Amino acid sequence: MIKEATLFDLPSVFEISKELYSKAVNHQNIYKWDDASAIHSLKILITSDNSTILIDEQNKKLNGFIIANISTPPAGKNLIASDIAFFVRPEAQGGTTALRLIKRYETWAKSKGATHIELGVSSGVNTERTLSMYSFLGYSPSSVTYIKEL
């Protein structure tokens, strides 16, 4: 079942977020995980009107999640939905979890008045497979991000 996370779901969302980080080599190269920061950020994302954490829960276990927010571009008036994190546990990959989460994300974005929706690929986890799925669902490339350590 796909639903919006509540503070009651925080412990499970925290654990799956930590699992994503453990597999996300690109993120590990940029920042060190901090439990207190993660919990603080997740609380804000769950309770803010401009963000959501959508979870797929089956038998009291989280199979996956999408964390997203909605914002106005600096020089625009329309709303853009952007994902912050998207992860499906390995045992749930290949099923319908990812597709159902994306469809629910699209519904959430429309309900907030978004004119466009973004899905990124930054973790380094199954990049080619993820890009293929996004293309299949009608998404097209929009930007490329470069990073440099200072």
GROMACS .gro file of C-alpha atoms in nm:
model
  150
    1MET     CA    1   0.000   0.000   0.000
    2ILE     CA    2   0.134   0.342  -0.098
    3LYS     CA    3   0.069   0.615   0.157
    4GLU     CA    4   0.211   0.941   0.284
    5ALA     CA    5   0.439   0.887   0.581
    6THR     CA    6   0.344   1.029   0.918
    7LEU     CA    7   0.560   1.085   1.225
    8PHE     CA    8   0.448   0.737   1.334
    9ASP     CA    9   0.640   0.602   1.030
   10LEU     CA   10   0.957   0.797   1.113
   11PRO     CA   11   1.157   0.502   1.255
   12SER     CA   12   1.094   0.291   0.944
   13VAL     CA   13   1.163   0.580   0.706
   14PHE     CA   14   1.485   0.653   0.895
   15GLU     CA   15   1.598   0.290   0.859
   16ILE     CA   16   1.526   0.268   0.486
   17SER     CA   17   1.695   0.607   0.433
   18LYS     CA   18   2.002   0.473   0.609
   19GLU     CA   19   1.988   0.161   0.389
   20LEU     CA   20   1.979   0.378   0.076
   21TYR     CA   21   2.283   0.571   0.200
   22SER     CA   22   2.470   0.245   0.264
   23LYS     CA   23   2.432   0.160  -0.107
   24ALA     CA   24   2.469   0.512  -0.250
   25VAL     CA   25   2.839   0.534  -0.331
   26ASN     CA   26   2.801   0.879  -0.488
   27HIS     CA   27   2.648   1.017  -0.168
   28GLN     CA   28   2.908   0.848   0.051
   29ASN     CA   29   3.178   1.030  -0.144
   30ILE     CA   30   3.015   1.365  -0.065
   31TYR     CA   31   2.888   1.351   0.293
   32LYS     CA   32   2.906   1.144   0.609
   33TRP     CA   33   2.575   1.011   0.742
   34ASP     CA   34   2.455   1.174   1.065
   35ASP     CA   35   2.162   1.015   1.250
   36ALA     CA   36   2.047   1.335   1.423
   37SER     CA   37   2.051   1.535   1.098
   38ALA     CA   38   1.863   1.260   0.916
   39ILE     CA   39   1.589   1.241   1.180
   40HIS     CA   40   1.556   1.621   1.192
   41SER     CA   41   1.528   1.646   0.811
   42LEU     CA   42   1.279   1.358   0.787
   43LYS     CA   43   1.055   1.520   1.051
   44ILE     CA   44   1.050   1.845   0.852
   45LEU     CA   45   0.979   1.662   0.526
   46ILE     CA   46   0.693   1.465   0.680
   47THR     CA   47   0.525   1.766   0.838
   48SER     CA   48   0.578   2.037   0.574
   49ASP     CA   49   0.295   2.127   0.335
   50ASN     CA   50   0.551   2.158   0.055
   51SER     CA   51   0.702   1.811   0.085
   52THR     CA   52   0.604   1.449   0.120
   53ILE     CA   53   0.748   1.110   0.193
   54LEU     CA   54   0.555   0.845   0.005
   55ILE     CA   55   0.609   0.491   0.130
   56ASP     CA   56   0.519   0.146   0.004
   57GLU     CA   57   0.436  -0.062   0.309
   58GLN     CA   58   0.353  -0.431   0.291
   59ASN     CA   59   0.307  -0.642   0.605
   60LYS     CA   60   0.447  -0.361   0.824
   61LYS     CA   61   0.769  -0.347   0.619
   62LEU     CA   62   0.874  -0.060   0.395
   63ASN     CA   63   0.959  -0.180   0.045
   64GLY     CA   64   1.048   0.164  -0.086
   65PHE     CA   65   0.996   0.537  -0.068
   66ILE     CA   66   1.008   0.865  -0.256
   67ILE     CA   67   1.089   1.187  -0.075
   68ALA     CA   68   0.982   1.495  -0.272
   69ASN     CA   69   0.914   1.864  -0.243
   70ILE     CA   70   0.740   2.129  -0.446
   71SER     CA   71   0.875   2.475  -0.516
   72THR     CA   72   0.862   2.773  -0.750
   73PRO     CA   73   1.166   2.844  -0.968
   74PRO     CA   74   1.345   3.171  -0.875
   75ALA     CA   75   1.225   3.349  -1.191
   76GLY     CA   76   0.897   3.164  -1.241
   77LYS     CA   77   0.547   3.137  -1.107
   78ASN     CA   78   0.466   2.772  -1.173
   79LEU     CA   79   0.528   2.492  -0.924
   80ILE     CA   80   0.781   2.217  -0.990
   81ALA     CA   81   0.783   1.886  -0.799
   82SER     CA   82   1.131   1.747  -0.738
   83ASP     CA   83   1.236   1.422  -0.578
   84ILE     CA   84   1.497   1.431  -0.302
   85ALA     CA   85   1.541   1.057  -0.266
   86PHE     CA   86   1.391   0.746  -0.426
   87PHE     CA   87   1.474   0.392  -0.322
   88VAL     CA   88   1.326   0.046  -0.353
   89ARG     CA   89   1.473  -0.230  -0.143
   90PRO     CA   90   1.649  -0.499  -0.350
   91GLU     CA   91   1.394  -0.767  -0.258
   92ALA     CA   92   1.113  -0.547  -0.396
   93GLN     CA   93   1.291  -0.446  -0.718
   94GLY     CA   94   1.154  -0.588  -1.039
   95GLY     CA   95   0.799  -0.576  -0.906
   96THR     CA   96   0.550  -0.292  -0.909
   97THR     CA   97   0.677  -0.094  -0.609
   98ALA     CA   98   0.876   0.163  -0.809
   99LEU     CA   99   0.600   0.217  -1.062
  100ARG     CA  100   0.332   0.255  -0.795
  101LEU     CA  101   0.548   0.502  -0.600
  102ILE     CA  102   0.609   0.712  -0.912
  103LYS     CA  103   0.239   0.714  -1.004
  104ARG     CA  104   0.151   0.824  -0.649
  105TYR     CA  105   0.423   1.091  -0.667
  106GLU     CA  106   0.267   1.220  -0.990
  107THR     CA  107  -0.076   1.230  -0.823
  108TRP     CA  108   0.066   1.418  -0.523
  109ALA     CA  109   0.243   1.669  -0.751
  110LYS     CA  110  -0.078   1.733  -0.950
  111SER     CA  111  -0.274   1.779  -0.628
  112LYS     CA  112  -0.028   2.050  -0.523
  113GLY     CA  113  -0.065   2.230  -0.856
  114ALA     CA  114   0.269   2.131  -1.010
  115THR     CA  115   0.311   2.189  -1.382
  116HIS     CA  116   0.621   1.968  -1.407
  117ILE     CA  117   0.771   1.680  -1.212
  118GLU     CA  118   1.135   1.584  -1.178
  119LEU     CA  119   1.298   1.252  -1.096
  120GLY     CA  120   1.674   1.247  -1.048
  121VAL     CA  121   1.943   0.982  -1.049
  122SER     CA  122   2.231   1.066  -0.818
  123SER     CA  123   2.305   0.779  -0.582
  124GLY     CA  124   2.489   0.548  -0.819
  125VAL     CA  125   2.245   0.264  -0.740
  126ASN     CA  126   2.119   0.087  -1.058
  127THR     CA  127   2.164   0.404  -1.263
  128GLU     CA  128   2.109   0.257  -1.611
  129ARG     CA  129   1.808   0.053  -1.501
  130THR     CA  130   1.655   0.357  -1.332
  131LEU     CA  131   1.710   0.580  -1.637
  132SER     CA  132   1.548   0.316  -1.857
  133MET     CA  133   1.243   0.301  -1.629
  134TYR     CA  134   1.208   0.680  -1.626
  135SER     CA  135   1.222   0.690  -2.007
  136PHE     CA  136   0.962   0.413  -2.028
  137LEU     CA  137   0.731   0.622  -1.807
  138GLY     CA  138   0.762   0.926  -2.035
  139TYR     CA  139   1.030   1.121  -1.852
  140SER     CA  140   1.309   1.281  -2.055
  141PRO     CA  141   1.655   1.406  -1.952
  142SER     CA  142   1.662   1.766  -1.837
  143SER     CA  143   1.995   1.841  -1.673
  144VAL     CA  144   2.335   1.709  -1.574
  145THR     CA  145   2.502   1.786  -1.243
  146TYR     CA  146   2.878   1.801  -1.195
  147ILE     CA  147   3.046   1.808  -0.856
  148LYS     CA  148   3.391   1.910  -0.737
  149GLU     CA  149   3.543   1.867  -0.395
  150LEU     CA  150   3.678   2.186  -0.237
   0.00000   0.00000   0.00000
